[in-house]
Coordinates of C-alpha atoms in Angstrom, one line a residue:
M952 CA -0.1 0.0 -0.1
N953 CA 1.5 3.5 -1.0
I954 CA 0.2 6.7 -2.3
Y955 CA -0.2 5.4 -5.8
T956 CA -2.3 2.5 -4.9
V957 CA -4.5 4.9 -2.5
R958 CA -4.9 7.3 -5.3
K959 CA -6.0 4.7 -7.7
A960 CA -8.5 3.1 -5.2
T961 CA -9.9 6.4 -4.5
Q962 CA -10.2 7.5 -8.2
G963 CA -11.9 4.0 -8.8
L964 CA -14.5 5.1 -5.7
A965 CA -14.8 8.4 -7.3
N966 CA -15.7 7.0 -10.8
Y967 CA -18.3 4.7 -9.0
I968 CA -19.9 7.6 -7.1
I969 CA -20.1 9.8 -10.2
K970 CA -21.6 7.0 -12.3
A971 CA -24.4 6.8 -9.4
G972 CA -25.0 10.6 -9.8
K973 CA -24.2 11.0 -6.0
Q974 CA -21.1 13.2 -6.1
S975 CA -22.8 16.3 -4.4
Q976 CA -23.1 14.0 -0.9
G977 CA -19.3 13.9 -0.1
V978 CA -17.2 11.3 1.5
A979 CA -16.0 11.1 5.0
I980 CA -12.4 10.2 5.7
A981 CA -10.8 8.8 8.9
Y982 CA -7.4 7.2 9.8
D983 CA -5.6 5.5 12.7
S984 CA -2.1 5.5 14.1
R985 CA -0.4 3.3 11.5
H986 CA 2.5 4.4 9.4
M987 CA 1.4 6.8 6.6
S988 CA -2.1 6.7 7.6
P989 CA -2.5 10.5 7.7
E990 CA -0.7 10.9 4.4
F991 CA -3.2 8.2 2.7
A992 CA -6.1 10.1 4.1
D993 CA -4.8 13.3 2.6
E994 CA -4.2 11.6 -0.8
A995 CA -7.7 10.1 -0.7
A996 CA -9.1 13.6 0.0
L997 CA -7.1 15.0 -2.7
C998 CA -8.3 12.6 -5.4
L999 CA -12.0 13.0 -4.3
A1000 CA -11.8 16.9 -4.3
A1001 CA -10.1 16.9 -7.8
N1002 CA -13.2 14.7 -9.1
G1003 CA -15.5 17.4 -7.6
I1004 CA -16.5 15.3 -4.6
K1005 CA -16.3 17.1 -1.2
A1006 CA -14.1 15.3 1.2
Y1007 CA -14.7 15.7 5.0
V1008 CA -11.6 14.7 6.9
F1009 CA -10.9 14.2 10.6
E1010 CA -8.1 16.6 11.9
S1011 CA -6.5 13.7 13.9
L1012 CA -6.6 10.0 14.2
R1013 CA -10.2 8.8 15.2
P1014 CA -11.7 5.3 16.0
T1015 CA -13.4 3.5 13.3
P1016 CA -16.9 3.9 14.8
E1017 CA -16.5 7.7 14.7
L1018 CA -16.2 7.4 10.8
S1019 CA -19.3 5.3 10.7
Y1020 CA -21.1 8.0 12.7
A1021 CA -19.6 10.8 10.6
V1022 CA -20.9 9.2 7.2
R1023 CA -24.5 9.3 8.7
E1024 CA -24.3 12.6 10.5
L1025 CA -22.8 14.4 7.5
K1026 CA -25.2 12.5 4.9
C1027 CA -22.2 11.4 2.9
V1028 CA -22.5 8.9 0.1
A1029 CA -19.4 7.0 1.4
G1030 CA -16.7 6.7 3.8
I1031 CA -13.0 5.8 3.6
N1032 CA -11.1 4.5 6.8
V1033 CA -7.3 4.2 6.6
T1034 CA -6.6 1.2 9.0
A1035 CA -5.5 -2.1 9.2
S1036 CA -7.4 -2.7 12.4
H1037 CA -5.7 -5.3 14.9
N1038 CA -3.2 -6.6 12.3
P1039 CA 0.7 -6.5 12.5
A1040 CA 2.6 -3.3 12.5
K1041 CA 3.8 -3.8 8.8
Y1042 CA 0.5 -3.6 7.4
N1043 CA -2.0 -0.7 6.6
G1044 CA -5.5 -0.8 4.9
Y1045 CA -8.3 1.0 3.0
K1046 CA -11.8 0.2 3.9
V1047 CA -14.9 1.8 2.1
Y1048 CA -18.2 2.4 3.8
G1049 CA -21.6 3.0 2.3
S1050 CA -23.8 6.0 2.9
D1051 CA -25.5 3.8 5.7
G1052 CA -22.3 3.7 7.8
C1053 CA -21.5 0.1 7.1
Q1054 CA -18.7 -1.4 5.3
V1055 CA -19.6 -2.0 1.7
T1056 CA -21.3 -5.3 1.0
L1057 CA -20.1 -7.6 -1.7
E1058 CA -22.0 -6.3 -4.5
A1059 CA -20.8 -2.6 -4.2
A1060 CA -17.4 -3.8 -3.3
E1061 CA -17.1 -5.8 -6.7
K1062 CA -18.6 -2.5 -8.7
I1063 CA -15.9 -0.2 -7.0
L1064 CA -13.2 -2.8 -7.8
G1065 CA -14.3 -3.0 -11.4
E1066 CA -13.9 0.8 -11.7
I1067 CA -10.5 0.6 -10.0
E1068 CA -9.2 -2.1 -12.4
K1069 CA -10.0 -0.1 -15.5
L1070 CA -7.7 2.6 -14.4
N1071 CA -3.9 3.2 -15.2
I1072 CA -2.4 3.9 -11.8
F1073 CA -0.7 7.2 -13.1
A1074 CA -2.5 8.5 -16.3
D1075 CA -5.9 7.9 -15.1
V1076 CA -5.8 9.4 -11.5
K1077 CA -6.7 13.1 -10.5
S1078 CA -5.1 14.9 -7.8
G1079 CA -4.4 18.6 -6.7
D1080 CA -3.1 21.1 -4.0
F1081 CA -4.5 20.4 -0.4
E1082 CA -4.4 23.8 0.7
Q1083 CA -6.3 25.2 -2.4
F1084 CA -8.9 22.6 -2.1
V1085 CA -9.4 23.5 1.6
N1086 CA -9.7 27.1 0.7
E1087 CA -12.2 26.4 -2.0
G1088 CA -14.3 24.3 0.4
K1089 CA -13.6 21.1 -1.4
I1090 CA -11.9 19.5 1.5
K1091 CA -13.4 20.3 4.9
Y1092 CA -12.2 19.2 8.4
I1093 CA -14.9 17.3 10.5
G1094 CA -15.7 19.6 13.3
Q1095 CA -15.5 18.8 17.1
D1096 CA -19.4 18.9 17.1
V1097 CA -19.5 15.7 15.3
I1098 CA -17.1 14.0 17.8
D1099 CA -19.1 15.4 20.6
E1100 CA -22.6 14.1 19.3
Y1101 CA -20.9 10.7 18.8
I1102 CA -19.7 10.6 22.4
A1103 CA -23.3 11.8 23.5
N1104 CA -24.9 8.9 21.6
V1105 CA -22.5 6.6 23.2
K1106 CA -23.5 7.8 26.6
K1107 CA -27.2 7.2 25.9
Q1108 CA -26.4 3.5 25.9
S1109 CA -25.6 3.6 29.6
I1110 CA -28.2 1.9 31.6
H1111 CA -26.9 2.5 35.2
P1112 CA -24.6 5.5 35.0
E1113 CA -25.2 6.5 38.4
L1114 CA -23.6 3.3 39.8
C1115 CA -20.1 4.0 38.1
A1116 CA -19.2 7.1 40.2
K1117 CA -19.9 5.5 43.5
S1118 CA -18.6 2.0 42.7
G1119 CA -15.0 2.7 43.3
L1120 CA -14.1 0.7 40.2
K1121 CA -10.5 0.7 39.4
V1122 CA -9.3 0.0 35.6
V1123 CA -6.2 -0.3 33.9
Y1124 CA -6.5 0.6 30.2
T1125 CA -4.3 0.2 27.3
P1126 CA -5.2 1.6 23.7
L1127 CA -2.4 -0.4 22.3
N1128 CA -0.9 2.6 20.8
G1129 CA -4.0 3.3 18.8
T1130 CA -7.1 5.6 18.7
G1131 CA -9.0 4.7 21.7
N1132 CA -6.9 6.6 24.1
K1133 CA -8.8 9.9 24.2
P1134 CA -12.5 8.8 23.4
V1135 CA -12.4 5.8 25.9
R1136 CA -11.0 7.7 28.7
H1137 CA -13.3 10.5 28.0
I1138 CA -16.5 8.3 28.2
L1139 CA -15.4 6.5 31.1
N1140 CA -14.9 9.9 33.0
K1141 CA -18.2 11.1 31.8
I1142 CA -19.9 8.1 33.5
G1143 CA -17.8 8.7 36.6
I1144 CA -15.1 6.1 36.5
K1145 CA -12.2 8.3 37.5
N1146 CA -9.6 5.7 38.8
V1147 CA -8.1 4.9 35.2
T1148 CA -4.6 3.9 34.9
V1149 CA -3.0 3.9 31.3
V1150 CA -0.3 1.5 30.4
P1151 CA 2.4 4.2 29.8
E1152 CA 4.4 2.5 26.9
Q1153 CA 1.1 1.9 25.0
E1154 CA -0.7 5.3 25.5
M1155 CA 0.4 7.3 22.6
P1156 CA 0.2 6.6 18.8
D1157 CA 2.9 4.4 17.6
G1158 CA 3.0 2.8 14.1
N1159 CA 5.5 0.6 15.0
F1160 CA 3.5 -0.8 18.1
T1161 CA 6.8 -1.3 19.6
T1162 CA 5.6 -3.3 22.6
C1163 CA 3.0 -5.2 20.9
P1164 CA 3.8 -6.1 17.3
Y1165 CA 0.6 -7.8 16.8
P1166 CA -1.8 -5.3 18.4
N1167 CA -4.8 -7.6 18.8
P1168 CA -6.5 -7.8 22.2
E1169 CA -7.7 -11.3 21.4
I1170 CA -4.0 -12.4 21.8
K1171 CA -2.7 -12.6 25.3
E1172 CA 0.8 -11.5 24.2
A1173 CA -0.6 -8.1 23.2
L1174 CA -1.8 -7.7 26.8
H1175 CA 1.5 -8.4 28.5
L1176 CA 2.2 -5.0 29.6
G1177 CA -1.2 -4.4 30.6
L1178 CA -1.3 -7.7 32.8
E1179 CA 2.2 -6.8 34.2
L1180 CA 0.9 -3.4 35.5
C1181 CA -2.2 -5.2 36.9
K1182 CA 0.3 -7.1 39.4
T1183 CA 1.1 -3.7 41.0
E1184 CA -2.2 -1.6 40.5
K1185 CA -4.6 -4.5 41.3
P1186 CA -7.5 -3.1 39.1
D1187 CA -11.0 -4.6 39.0
L1188 CA -10.7 -4.7 35.3
L1189 CA -8.1 -4.5 32.7
L1190 CA -9.4 -3.1 29.1
A1191 CA -7.6 -3.2 25.9
T1192 CA -8.8 -1.7 22.6
D1193 CA -7.2 -2.4 19.4
P1194 CA -5.5 0.3 17.2
D1195 CA -8.7 1.4 15.4
S1196 CA -10.7 1.1 18.6
D1197 CA -13.5 -1.3 17.3
R1198 CA -12.6 -4.1 19.4
V1199 CA -12.0 -4.6 23.1
G1200 CA -10.5 -7.3 25.3
I1201 CA -10.8 -7.6 28.9
A1202 CA -8.9 -9.4 31.9
V1203 CA -10.4 -9.8 35.4
P1204 CA -9.0 -10.9 38.8
D1205 CA -9.5 -14.4 39.9
G1206 CA -7.6 -14.9 43.0
D1207 CA -4.2 -13.8 42.6
N1208 CA -4.2 -14.0 38.8
Y1209 CA -6.0 -12.1 36.0
V1210 CA -8.0 -14.2 33.6
L1211 CA -8.8 -13.2 29.9
F1212 CA -12.4 -13.5 28.9
T1213 CA -13.3 -14.5 25.4
G1214 CA -15.4 -12.4 22.9
N1215 CA -18.2 -15.0 23.3
E1216 CA -18.1 -14.7 27.1
V1217 CA -18.1 -10.9 27.2
G1218 CA -20.9 -10.6 24.5
A1219 CA -23.1 -13.1 26.4
M1220 CA -22.7 -11.6 29.6
L1221 CA -23.3 -8.0 27.9
L1222 CA -26.5 -9.3 26.5
E1223 CA -27.8 -10.7 29.6
Y1224 CA -26.9 -7.4 31.4
I1225 CA -28.6 -5.3 28.9
C1226 CA -31.7 -7.4 28.6
K1227 CA -32.1 -7.9 32.5
E1228 CA -31.4 -4.3 33.6
R1229 CA -33.4 -2.5 30.6
I1230 CA -36.3 -4.6 31.5
A1231 CA -35.8 -3.8 35.2
A1232 CA -35.3 0.1 34.2
G1233 CA -38.3 0.0 31.9
T1234 CA -36.4 1.0 28.9
M1235 CA -36.5 -2.2 27.0
P1236 CA -38.4 -1.5 23.5
A1237 CA -41.2 -3.6 22.4
N1238 CA -40.2 -6.5 20.2
P1239 CA -36.5 -6.1 20.9
V1240 CA -33.8 -7.5 18.5
A1241 CA -30.3 -8.8 19.0
V1242 CA -27.9 -9.9 16.4
K1243 CA -25.0 -12.4 16.1
T1244 CA -23.1 -13.8 13.5
I1245 CA -23.2 -17.4 12.6
V1246 CA -19.7 -18.2 14.2
T1247 CA -20.7 -16.6 17.4
T1248 CA -21.7 -18.7 20.4
D1249 CA -25.2 -20.3 20.7
L1250 CA -25.3 -19.6 24.2
V1251 CA -27.0 -16.3 23.4
K1252 CA -30.0 -18.0 21.9
A1253 CA -30.9 -19.1 25.4
I1254 CA -30.4 -15.8 26.8
A1255 CA -32.4 -14.0 24.1
A1256 CA -35.2 -16.5 24.5
K1257 CA -35.3 -15.9 28.4
Y1258 CA -35.9 -12.2 27.9
G1259 CA -38.2 -12.4 24.8
V1260 CA -35.6 -11.0 22.3
E1261 CA -35.8 -11.7 18.7
L1262 CA -32.2 -13.0 17.8
R1263 CA -31.1 -12.7 14.3
E1264 CA -28.2 -14.6 12.9
V1265 CA -26.0 -13.2 10.0
L1266 CA -22.8 -14.0 7.9
T1267 CA -19.5 -13.4 9.5
G1268 CA -18.6 -9.7 9.4
F1269 CA -20.1 -6.7 11.3
K1270 CA -21.5 -5.1 8.1
F1271 CA -23.9 -7.9 8.2
I1272 CA -25.2 -6.8 11.7
G1273 CA -25.1 -3.3 10.7
E1274 CA -27.2 -4.2 7.6
Q1275 CA -29.8 -5.7 10.0
I1276 CA -30.1 -2.4 11.8
G1277 CA -30.5 -0.7 8.3
F1278 CA -33.6 -3.2 7.7
L1279 CA -35.1 -2.1 11.0
E1280 CA -34.5 1.6 10.3
A1281 CA -36.1 1.4 6.8
K1282 CA -39.3 0.4 8.8
G1283 CA -38.9 3.1 11.4
E1284 CA -37.9 0.5 14.1
E1285 CA -34.1 1.0 14.6
N1286 CA -34.9 1.4 18.3
R1287 CA -35.8 -2.2 18.5
Y1288 CA -32.2 -3.1 17.9
I1289 CA -30.4 -3.5 21.4
F1290 CA -27.2 -5.4 21.0
G1291 CA -25.2 -7.2 18.4
F1292 CA -21.7 -8.9 18.5
E1293 CA -19.3 -11.3 17.0
E1294 CA -17.0 -13.6 18.7
S1295 CA -13.9 -11.8 17.6
Y1296 CA -14.4 -8.9 20.4
G1297 CA -16.7 -6.7 18.4
Y1298 CA -19.8 -5.3 20.2
L1299 CA -22.4 -2.6 19.5
A1300 CA -25.4 -1.4 21.7
G1301 CA -27.5 1.3 20.0
S1302 CA -28.0 2.2 16.3
Y1303 CA -26.1 5.4 16.2
V1304 CA -23.4 3.7 14.3
R1305 CA -23.2 0.6 12.0
D1306 CA -19.9 -0.9 13.0
K1307 CA -18.5 -2.6 16.1
D1308 CA -17.6 0.0 18.8
A1309 CA -15.0 -0.3 21.4
V1310 CA -15.9 3.0 23.0
V1311 CA -19.6 2.0 23.9
A1312 CA -18.3 -1.6 24.7
S1313 CA -15.8 -0.3 27.2
M1314 CA -18.2 1.9 28.8
L1315 CA -20.9 -1.0 29.2
I1316 CA -18.4 -3.4 30.4
C1317 CA -17.3 -1.1 33.2
E1318 CA -20.7 -0.4 33.9
M1319 CA -21.6 -4.1 33.9
A1320 CA -18.5 -4.6 36.4
A1321 CA -19.7 -1.7 38.6
F1322 CA -23.1 -3.2 38.7
Y1323 CA -22.2 -6.6 39.8
R1324 CA -19.8 -5.2 42.2
S1325 CA -22.6 -3.2 44.0
Q1326 CA -24.1 -6.6 44.4
G1327 CA -20.9 -8.2 45.9
I1328 CA -20.5 -10.2 42.7
S1329 CA -17.2 -10.3 40.6
L1330 CA -17.3 -10.7 37.1
V1331 CA -15.8 -14.3 37.1
Q1332 CA -18.7 -15.1 39.5
A1333 CA -21.2 -13.5 37.1
L1334 CA -19.8 -15.5 34.1
S1335 CA -20.3 -18.6 36.0

């Protein structure tokens, strides 16, 4: 992946948009902490602007779910996310989102790829001057208001925010040198969780991922420094988000050790917590819907049945969970959706975005831990 392949991919996307007659709607662009991510984002913006398509760009690295939110909030025709998610440091990637805030499905991806394959990587690609396009309004920075609205929508998914401030919950957190550092700490602070210690070596963006060359919270080795810090800090919870902050892993105390929970375990616990406590709080919608992928645990079938929740099963990939939210939205029923997850540490409560969201998942995991703690129950006990 280099500036030329990014330009070619973006030109193909631009041609696809122009053929659909939707160039007036604009495209949102986000990027993560990997090497060349900001430069690739700028190249994509230049190509779009040169093709008469307004580019909305975040001024700094942002989590994947914020890109999904921005696409919908700004009424864009598409989104581009420069990220390789949780893959090793040597990689980067280019993901395209549709106007619904989901990663594009196979049919759209094939059409975009068809446009890309028609192009000469040098002769057929448009570009221009970045500052000139900014001055002309063809490239526009995404404002803090969009970020604030995203955080406000995350906070709305809280069920018992009043418990967190008085819980005394102690958290160790690692963003694994990625985009989660600011938004995750911000939302935890807003719900009253103040005692958060960040793994210092993994706090700041680092495209080398020096201390975790495979920054995947599913892998114990990536959490090594966090687990070491837990030995001295003795928190109630270790949180770890991947570089683009769409996945989150946890470890919790069990005697003198810390045990890692799987994505299936955390997802099942969150569904149980959301169902039980939303019913108790009187906030459960009529005919609620939860969604899981076909490779995700069947344990949630029993939980859904217990609480009268319709459980939908989809193909692997969070875009198919987002698609189900879109089907509900088309009927004016998006509020029926309460939770969706996949076994690979991806979770989403609420319909404000259409991709997995480690920010809302981190908030709900902490809130769930605070809730069980208020009842004298640990997360290990709650799991069993």
